[in-house]
Amino acid sequence: MRLIEQFVQENKEKGLAMPIWFENGTLKLIDQTKLPFKEDVCQITSVSQLGKAISSMMIRGSGAIGICGAYGIFLAALQTNGNPQEVKEAGDFLKNTRPTAVNLMKTVDEIVEQAKGSGEELITTVEEKAVGILKRQLDFEYQLGSYGAELINDGDRIMTHCHSGAFGGAGYGGRALSVIRTAHEQGKNIHIYTCETRPYLQGARITALELKKFGIPHTLITDNMSGFCMSEGYIDKVVVGSDRVASNGDLANKVGTYMHALAAQNHDIPFYAATSSHTIDFNTPAGRYIEVEMRNPSEVTHFNGKPIAPEGVQALYPSFDITPNSLITGIITEKGVITAPYETHLRKVIEKSAV
Ligand code: RUB
């Protein structure tokens, strides 16, 4: 059995829900467009098919698409019999599938830079590196989960947005749900308010599904209810994930995050972003330099292929928004919880101990 298959088997035995994995010589992923009604497993036979799965959001979430970078380069190495030029081209192709989440780009660059030689030697080094990255991502989830859980009190009602969980990460709980899952496993009595997350409904379809599987009490709300819930005292804390954190602490996360952060500040509710050092991009000085993916407006005018607006209506779909650092109480990472001033504290904690 290959090293990468052993890794998968060990983690499946621990009951982890991985979004993508390698098994019996084949790359497989859960089609997240079908959740929560079906857990369809798709076989991925080429890098171009993997690219389509990422851009069509069959697999999504910054951690999970980062992992796709590792699996994708391994697949390219296998299929080209270890041709370094073709492996590099596969990496360039994958990096262009979604522009905002930085994990994918960083993972591809890391693995391609360290791929040595050609042929069997290249395949072996890529596989070892890929397994190292998968293990590291999973360790980050446990570590940031335990730092984040220290912020959670017994009885807390926590709001989250989009899906920052196991199917969007390495298998334990992604980022926000690693914090929530760890707090729950510590025996804290918590209740989660999960925002539906129009238009792709990651919160309703996937976060609610995972919370149900983990046995964590939760309530589904639509995105426009967060202000009401905060003003009525339903929410004690907000914990979200992040697709990219700029070096000044501004962050890109699913569209709607910014309005929740504004409402939280107005009601003195702590707003935390759970992330890992791999999502912090020191090459991006501030949020305004982060490219926000603009998706097809038909994803707003249509739902499940059916129109929900008058024919021909103009629509807009920025897939992410930028939350300025001034609205963020703390950034939870695998190295600890980082607070303002982010410009200096992020570098001090993360860059010094770069992974
Ligand atoms: C996913 C999204 C998630 C982040 C953060 O967007 O915005 O909130 O990925 O989660 P999409 P995490 O569904 O468009 O990929 O930090 O756990 O990756």
Short mmCIF file of C-alpha atoms and ligand atoms in Angstrom, two decimals:
data_model
loop_
_atom_site.label_atom_id
_atom_site.label_comp_id
_atom_site.label_asym_id
_atom_site.label_seq_id
_atom_site.Cartn_x
_atom_site.Cartn_y
_atom_site.Cartn_z
CA MET A 1 0.00 0.00 0.00
CA ARG A 2 1.28 3.50 -0.87
CA LEU A 3 2.30 5.89 1.91
CA ILE A 4 -0.52 8.27 0.95
CA GLU A 5 -3.06 5.40 1.16
CA GLN A 6 -1.79 4.41 4.60
CA PHE A 7 -2.31 7.96 5.78
CA VAL A 8 -5.91 7.86 4.55
CA GLN A 9 -6.63 4.47 6.09
CA GLU A 10 -5.27 5.48 9.51
CA ASN A 11 -7.41 8.59 9.58
CA LYS A 12 -10.55 6.87 8.32
CA GLU A 13 -10.10 4.38 11.18
CA LYS A 14 -10.12 7.35 13.57
CA GLY A 15 -13.50 8.37 12.11
CA LEU A 16 -12.32 11.53 10.34
CA ALA A 17 -14.45 12.80 7.45
CA MET A 18 -11.93 13.68 4.77
CA PRO A 19 -13.18 15.71 1.77
CA ILE A 20 -10.61 14.18 -0.61
CA TRP A 21 -8.44 11.10 -0.33
CA PHE A 22 -6.37 8.54 -2.24
CA GLU A 23 -7.53 4.93 -2.10
CA ASN A 24 -6.76 1.81 -4.16
CA GLY A 25 -4.70 3.85 -6.60
CA THR A 26 -7.49 6.40 -7.19
CA LEU A 27 -8.11 9.96 -6.10
CA LYS A 28 -11.63 10.37 -4.68
CA LEU A 29 -13.66 13.25 -3.33
CA ILE A 30 -17.09 13.93 -1.85
CA ASP A 31 -19.19 16.04 -4.21
CA GLN A 32 -20.14 18.88 -1.85
CA THR A 33 -22.75 20.25 -4.27
CA LYS A 34 -24.91 17.22 -3.33
CA LEU A 35 -24.65 17.62 0.46
CA PRO A 36 -26.55 17.13 2.73
CA PHE A 37 -28.81 14.80 0.77
CA LYS A 38 -26.18 12.52 -0.75
CA GLU A 39 -22.52 11.79 0.00
CA ASP A 40 -21.61 11.04 -3.62
CA VAL A 41 -18.01 9.93 -4.06
CA CYS A 42 -16.42 11.05 -7.35
CA GLN A 43 -13.33 9.45 -8.83
CA ILE A 44 -10.84 12.02 -10.10
CA THR A 45 -8.78 10.64 -12.94
CA SER A 46 -6.96 13.75 -14.20
CA VAL A 47 -5.65 17.10 -13.00
CA SER A 48 -8.04 18.91 -15.33
CA GLN A 49 -10.98 17.06 -13.76
CA LEU A 50 -9.69 18.07 -10.31
CA GLY A 51 -9.47 21.69 -11.50
CA LYS A 52 -13.10 21.56 -12.66
CA ALA A 53 -14.15 20.06 -9.31
CA ILE A 54 -12.49 23.00 -7.52
CA SER A 55 -13.87 25.76 -9.75
CA SER A 56 -17.39 24.28 -9.74
CA MET A 57 -17.17 23.97 -5.93
CA MET A 58 -17.66 20.22 -5.80
CA ILE A 59 -14.81 20.60 -3.33
CA ARG A 60 -14.44 23.89 -1.51
CA GLY A 61 -13.27 25.62 1.65
CA SER A 62 -9.78 27.06 1.87
CA GLY A 63 -8.24 24.13 3.77
CA ALA A 64 -9.74 21.50 1.47
CA ILE A 65 -8.64 23.21 -1.72
CA GLY A 66 -5.18 23.59 -0.20
CA ILE A 67 -5.14 19.83 0.24
CA CYS A 68 -6.29 19.48 -3.39
CA GLY A 69 -3.00 21.16 -4.29
CA ALA A 70 -1.06 18.37 -2.57
CA TYR A 71 -3.17 15.55 -4.05
CA GLY A 72 -3.24 17.24 -7.46
CA ILE A 73 0.54 17.46 -7.72
CA PHE A 74 0.85 13.83 -6.62
CA LEU A 75 -1.69 12.82 -9.29
CA ALA A 76 0.26 14.83 -11.91
CA ALA A 77 3.52 13.17 -10.85
CA LEU A 78 1.96 9.70 -11.17
CA GLN A 79 0.27 10.36 -14.51
CA THR A 80 3.30 11.94 -16.19
CA ASN A 81 5.67 9.26 -14.83
CA GLY A 82 7.45 11.97 -12.89
CA ASN A 83 7.95 14.57 -15.64
CA PRO A 84 9.06 17.74 -13.78
CA GLN A 85 7.91 20.20 -16.47
CA GLU A 86 4.43 18.67 -16.71
CA VAL A 87 4.15 18.56 -12.92
CA LYS A 88 4.96 22.26 -12.75
CA GLU A 89 2.38 23.02 -15.47
CA ALA A 90 -0.25 21.04 -13.54
CA GLY A 91 0.55 23.20 -10.48
CA ASP A 92 0.16 26.43 -12.49
CA PHE A 93 -3.20 25.18 -13.78
CA LEU A 94 -4.47 24.26 -10.30
CA LYS A 95 -3.35 27.58 -8.78
CA ASN A 96 -5.62 29.40 -11.23
CA THR A 97 -8.81 27.54 -10.37
CA ARG A 98 -9.89 29.87 -7.54
CA PRO A 99 -8.19 33.20 -6.81
CA THR A 100 -8.98 34.17 -3.20
CA ALA A 101 -8.02 31.29 -0.90
CA VAL A 102 -4.24 31.33 -0.59
CA ASN A 103 -3.71 27.77 0.74
CA LEU A 104 -4.00 26.26 -2.72
CA MET A 105 -1.30 28.51 -4.19
CA LYS A 106 1.01 28.13 -1.19
CA THR A 107 0.65 24.35 -1.12
CA VAL A 108 1.30 23.94 -4.83
CA ASP A 109 4.37 26.22 -4.69
CA GLU A 110 5.75 24.42 -1.65
CA ILE A 111 5.41 20.95 -3.12
CA VAL A 112 6.60 21.86 -6.64
CA GLU A 113 9.67 23.67 -5.26
CA GLN A 114 10.64 20.63 -3.23
CA ALA A 115 9.93 18.02 -5.92
CA LYS A 116 13.32 16.54 -6.74
CA GLY A 117 14.64 14.74 -9.82
CA SER A 118 12.40 12.99 -12.31
CA GLY A 119 10.67 9.65 -12.82
CA GLU A 120 10.26 7.43 -9.76
CA GLU A 121 12.42 9.75 -7.63
CA LEU A 122 10.10 12.68 -8.31
CA ILE A 123 6.99 10.60 -7.64
CA THR A 124 8.41 9.45 -4.30
CA THR A 125 9.49 12.92 -3.14
CA VAL A 126 6.13 14.40 -4.15
CA GLU A 127 4.27 11.66 -2.29
CA GLU A 128 6.34 12.12 0.88
CA LYS A 129 5.90 15.88 0.72
CA ALA A 130 2.14 15.54 0.07
CA VAL A 131 1.69 13.25 3.07
CA GLY A 132 3.72 15.68 5.22
CA ILE A 133 1.41 18.53 4.17
CA LEU A 134 -1.75 16.49 4.84
CA LYS A 135 -0.51 15.54 8.32
CA ARG A 136 0.47 19.12 9.05
CA GLN A 137 -2.94 20.48 7.99
CA LEU A 138 -4.64 17.98 10.25
CA ASP A 139 -2.32 18.80 13.18
CA PHE A 140 -3.11 22.50 12.68
CA GLU A 141 -6.82 21.73 13.09
CA TYR A 142 -6.27 20.02 16.44
CA GLN A 143 -3.85 22.70 17.65
CA LEU A 144 -5.89 25.75 16.65
CA GLY A 145 -8.99 23.96 17.91
CA SER A 146 -7.46 23.66 21.34
CA TYR A 147 -6.24 27.30 21.46
CA GLY A 148 -9.63 28.51 20.22
CA ALA A 149 -11.58 26.36 22.69
CA GLU A 150 -9.87 28.23 25.54
CA LEU A 151 -11.87 31.29 24.44
CA ILE A 152 -15.17 29.45 24.64
CA ASN A 153 -17.10 29.43 27.92
CA ASP A 154 -19.60 26.90 29.13
CA GLY A 155 -23.01 28.10 27.94
CA ASP A 156 -21.71 30.19 25.00
CA ARG A 157 -23.94 30.73 22.00
CA ILE A 158 -21.64 31.05 18.99
CA MET A 159 -22.50 32.31 15.53
CA THR A 160 -20.60 31.08 12.47
CA HIS A 161 -20.87 31.88 8.78
CA CYS A 162 -20.41 29.67 5.73
CA HIS A 163 -18.73 26.33 6.32
CA SER A 164 -15.33 26.16 7.95
CA GLY A 165 -15.40 22.51 8.93
CA ALA A 166 -14.18 18.97 8.25
CA PHE A 167 -15.37 18.73 4.61
CA GLY A 168 -13.77 22.13 3.98
CA GLY A 169 -10.53 21.20 5.71
CA ALA A 170 -8.35 18.21 6.49
CA GLY A 171 -10.96 16.09 8.28
CA TYR A 172 -11.28 17.06 11.96
CA GLY A 173 -13.10 20.38 11.86
CA GLY A 174 -11.47 22.76 9.40
CA ARG A 175 -10.92 25.96 11.34
CA ALA A 176 -14.09 27.43 12.94
CA LEU A 177 -15.58 23.99 13.58
CA SER A 178 -12.30 22.72 15.04
CA VAL A 179 -12.68 25.37 17.74
CA ILE A 180 -16.35 24.50 18.22
CA ARG A 181 -15.80 20.72 18.11
CA THR A 182 -12.94 20.89 20.61
CA ALA A 183 -15.00 23.02 23.02
CA HIS A 184 -17.86 20.50 22.69
CA GLU A 185 -15.50 17.54 23.25
CA GLN A 186 -14.23 19.29 26.39
CA GLY A 187 -17.78 19.01 27.70
CA LYS A 188 -18.73 22.67 27.29
CA ASN A 189 -22.41 23.19 26.79
CA ILE A 190 -22.51 25.35 23.64
CA HIS A 191 -25.12 26.26 21.04
CA ILE A 192 -24.25 27.28 17.48
CA TYR A 193 -26.12 29.71 15.26
CA THR A 194 -25.17 28.79 11.71
CA CYS A 195 -25.88 31.30 8.94
CA GLU A 196 -27.40 29.80 5.81
CA THR A 197 -24.85 31.57 3.52
CA ARG A 198 -26.59 32.67 0.34
CA PRO A 199 -26.26 31.80 -2.48
CA TYR A 200 -24.36 28.49 -2.21
CA LEU A 201 -25.84 27.65 1.22
CA GLN A 202 -22.68 26.18 2.74
CA GLY A 203 -24.03 26.96 6.23
CA ALA A 204 -27.43 25.32 5.73
CA ARG A 205 -26.20 22.35 3.73
CA ILE A 206 -22.80 21.53 5.19
CA THR A 207 -22.22 23.27 8.55
CA ALA A 208 -25.62 22.12 9.83
CA LEU A 209 -24.85 18.57 8.61
CA GLU A 210 -21.51 18.45 10.43
CA LEU A 211 -22.91 19.95 13.63
CA LYS A 212 -25.61 17.29 13.53
CA LYS A 213 -22.99 14.55 13.03
CA PHE A 214 -20.85 15.92 15.90
CA GLY A 215 -23.95 16.11 18.13
CA ILE A 216 -23.56 19.85 18.75
CA PRO A 217 -26.83 21.74 19.37
CA HIS A 218 -27.45 24.34 16.67
CA THR A 219 -29.98 26.67 15.08
CA LEU A 220 -30.03 27.61 11.41
CA ILE A 221 -30.64 31.28 10.57
CA THR A 222 -30.61 33.16 7.29
CA ASP A 223 -27.75 35.62 6.84
CA ASN A 224 -29.95 38.68 7.28
CA MET A 225 -31.02 37.55 10.78
CA SER A 226 -27.62 38.02 12.42
CA GLY A 227 -28.26 41.66 13.41
CA PHE A 228 -31.56 40.72 15.01
CA CYS A 229 -30.03 37.77 16.87
CA MET A 230 -27.19 39.92 18.19
CA SER A 231 -29.43 42.82 19.23
CA GLU A 232 -31.75 40.40 21.06
CA GLY A 233 -28.84 38.88 23.00
CA TYR A 234 -28.86 35.44 21.32
CA ILE A 235 -25.16 35.50 20.43
CA ASP A 236 -22.11 35.60 22.76
CA LYS A 237 -19.31 35.15 20.22
CA VAL A 238 -18.71 34.92 16.50
CA VAL A 239 -16.18 32.41 15.11
CA VAL A 240 -15.54 32.19 11.35
CA GLY A 241 -12.83 30.70 9.14
CA SER A 242 -10.78 32.60 6.60
CA ASP A 243 -9.65 32.21 3.01
CA ARG A 244 -6.77 34.66 3.25
CA VAL A 245 -5.41 36.89 6.01
CA ALA A 246 -3.34 39.89 4.91
CA SER A 247 -0.22 40.81 6.89
CA ASN A 248 -2.13 43.63 8.63
CA GLY A 249 -4.84 41.19 9.83
CA ASP A 250 -7.56 42.17 7.32
CA LEU A 251 -9.22 38.99 6.15
CA ALA A 252 -11.15 37.60 3.21
CA ASN A 253 -13.91 35.18 4.07
CA LYS A 254 -17.26 34.20 2.58
CA VAL A 255 -19.36 37.18 1.52
CA GLY A 256 -21.48 38.28 4.48
CA THR A 257 -18.66 37.95 7.02
CA TYR A 258 -18.02 41.71 6.96
CA MET A 259 -21.63 42.60 7.81
CA HIS A 260 -21.62 40.11 10.70
CA ALA A 261 -18.38 41.68 12.01
CA LEU A 262 -19.90 45.18 11.83
CA ALA A 263 -22.99 44.03 13.71
CA ALA A 264 -20.85 42.22 16.29
CA GLN A 265 -18.80 45.34 16.96
CA ASN A 266 -21.95 47.39 17.41
CA HIS A 267 -23.15 44.94 20.08
CA ASP A 268 -19.74 44.41 21.79
CA ILE A 269 -19.70 40.75 20.73
CA PRO A 270 -16.20 39.27 20.30
CA PHE A 271 -15.48 38.36 16.68
CA TYR A 272 -12.82 35.69 16.10
CA ALA A 273 -11.31 34.35 12.89
CA ALA A 274 -9.96 30.81 13.13
CA THR A 275 -7.21 30.09 10.66
CA SER A 276 -3.76 28.58 10.27
CA SER A 277 -0.38 30.10 9.50
CA HIS A 278 -0.77 28.69 6.00
CA THR A 279 -3.66 31.10 5.34
CA ILE A 280 -1.71 34.17 6.41
CA ASP A 281 -0.24 35.85 3.36
CA PHE A 282 2.65 38.12 4.23
CA ASN A 283 2.95 39.04 0.54
CA THR A 284 -0.41 40.82 0.77
CA PRO A 285 -0.07 43.94 2.93
CA ALA A 286 -3.79 44.71 3.36
CA GLY A 287 -7.23 43.37 2.53
CA ARG A 288 -7.76 45.75 -0.40
CA TYR A 289 -5.03 43.87 -2.31
CA ILE A 290 -6.77 40.49 -1.99
CA GLU A 291 -8.46 39.42 -5.20
CA VAL A 292 -12.12 38.71 -4.47
CA GLU A 293 -13.45 35.98 -6.73
CA MET A 294 -16.44 37.16 -8.76
CA ARG A 295 -18.60 34.15 -9.59
CA ASN A 296 -21.24 33.71 -12.22
CA PRO A 297 -24.33 35.88 -11.41
CA SER A 298 -26.52 32.95 -12.47
CA GLU A 299 -25.64 31.42 -9.08
CA VAL A 300 -27.65 34.32 -7.58
CA THR A 301 -30.51 34.46 -10.07
CA HIS A 302 -31.01 30.69 -10.02
CA PHE A 303 -31.28 28.09 -7.32
CA ASN A 304 -30.81 24.41 -8.11
CA GLY A 305 -31.10 25.33 -11.78
CA LYS A 306 -34.47 27.09 -11.27
CA PRO A 307 -34.81 30.87 -11.74
CA ILE A 308 -35.76 32.85 -8.62
CA ALA A 309 -35.74 36.31 -10.24
CA PRO A 310 -37.26 37.86 -13.38
CA GLU A 311 -35.61 36.66 -16.57
CA GLY A 312 -32.69 38.85 -17.65
CA VAL A 313 -32.25 40.57 -14.26
CA GLN A 314 -28.74 41.86 -13.60
CA ALA A 315 -27.07 40.24 -10.56
CA LEU A 316 -23.72 40.33 -8.78
CA TYR A 317 -21.84 37.57 -6.95
CA PRO A 318 -18.67 38.55 -5.08
CA SER A 319 -17.86 35.22 -3.45
CA PHE A 320 -15.94 36.80 -0.53
CA ASP A 321 -15.69 40.10 1.30
CA ILE A 322 -12.98 41.78 3.33
CA THR A 323 -13.30 42.25 7.08
CA PRO A 324 -10.95 44.99 8.31
CA ASN A 325 -8.62 44.16 11.19
CA SER A 326 -10.30 46.80 13.40
CA LEU A 327 -13.38 44.52 13.66
CA ILE A 328 -11.43 41.39 14.65
CA THR A 329 -11.03 40.56 18.35
CA GLY A 330 -8.48 37.81 17.74
CA ILE A 331 -7.08 35.50 15.08
CA ILE A 332 -6.96 31.90 16.30
CA THR A 333 -4.03 29.93 14.84
CA GLU A 334 -2.12 26.73 15.57
CA LYS A 335 0.47 28.88 17.37
CA GLY A 336 -2.02 30.62 19.65
CA VAL A 337 -4.55 33.44 19.57
CA ILE A 338 -3.13 36.59 18.01
CA THR A 339 -4.52 40.02 18.87
CA ALA A 340 -3.94 43.58 17.60
CA PRO A 341 -1.69 45.21 16.52
CA TYR A 342 -1.77 42.47 13.85
CA GLU A 343 0.89 43.99 11.66
CA THR A 344 3.55 43.25 14.28
CA HIS A 345 1.95 40.38 16.20
CA LEU A 346 1.23 38.17 13.17
CA ARG A 347 4.83 38.43 12.01
CA LYS A 348 6.16 37.87 15.52
CA VAL A 349 4.13 34.71 16.12
CA ILE A 350 3.87 33.20 12.65
CA GLU A 351 6.74 34.34 10.49
CA LYS A 352 9.38 33.62 13.10
CA SER A 353 8.28 30.00 13.23
CA ALA A 354 7.41 29.67 9.53
CA VAL A 355 6.26 26.22 8.45
C1 RUB B 1 -15.49 28.97 1.92
C2 RUB B 1 -15.40 29.99 2.96
C3 RUB B 1 -15.06 29.48 4.28
C4 RUB B 1 -13.56 29.59 4.34
C5 RUB B 1 -13.01 29.45 5.68
O1 RUB B 1 -15.76 29.54 0.68
O2 RUB B 1 -15.52 31.17 2.77
O3 RUB B 1 -15.65 30.26 5.28
O4 RUB B 1 -12.97 28.71 3.42
O5 RUB B 1 -13.02 28.16 6.14
P1 RUB B 1 -16.13 28.59 -0.52
P2 RUB B 1 -11.61 27.48 6.47
O6 RUB B 1 -17.25 27.74 -0.08
O7 RUB B 1 -16.50 29.55 -1.61
O8 RUB B 1 -14.89 27.80 -0.85
O9 RUB B 1 -10.79 28.53 7.13
O10 RUB B 1 -11.98 26.38 7.39
O11 RUB B 1 -11.05 27.02 5.19
#
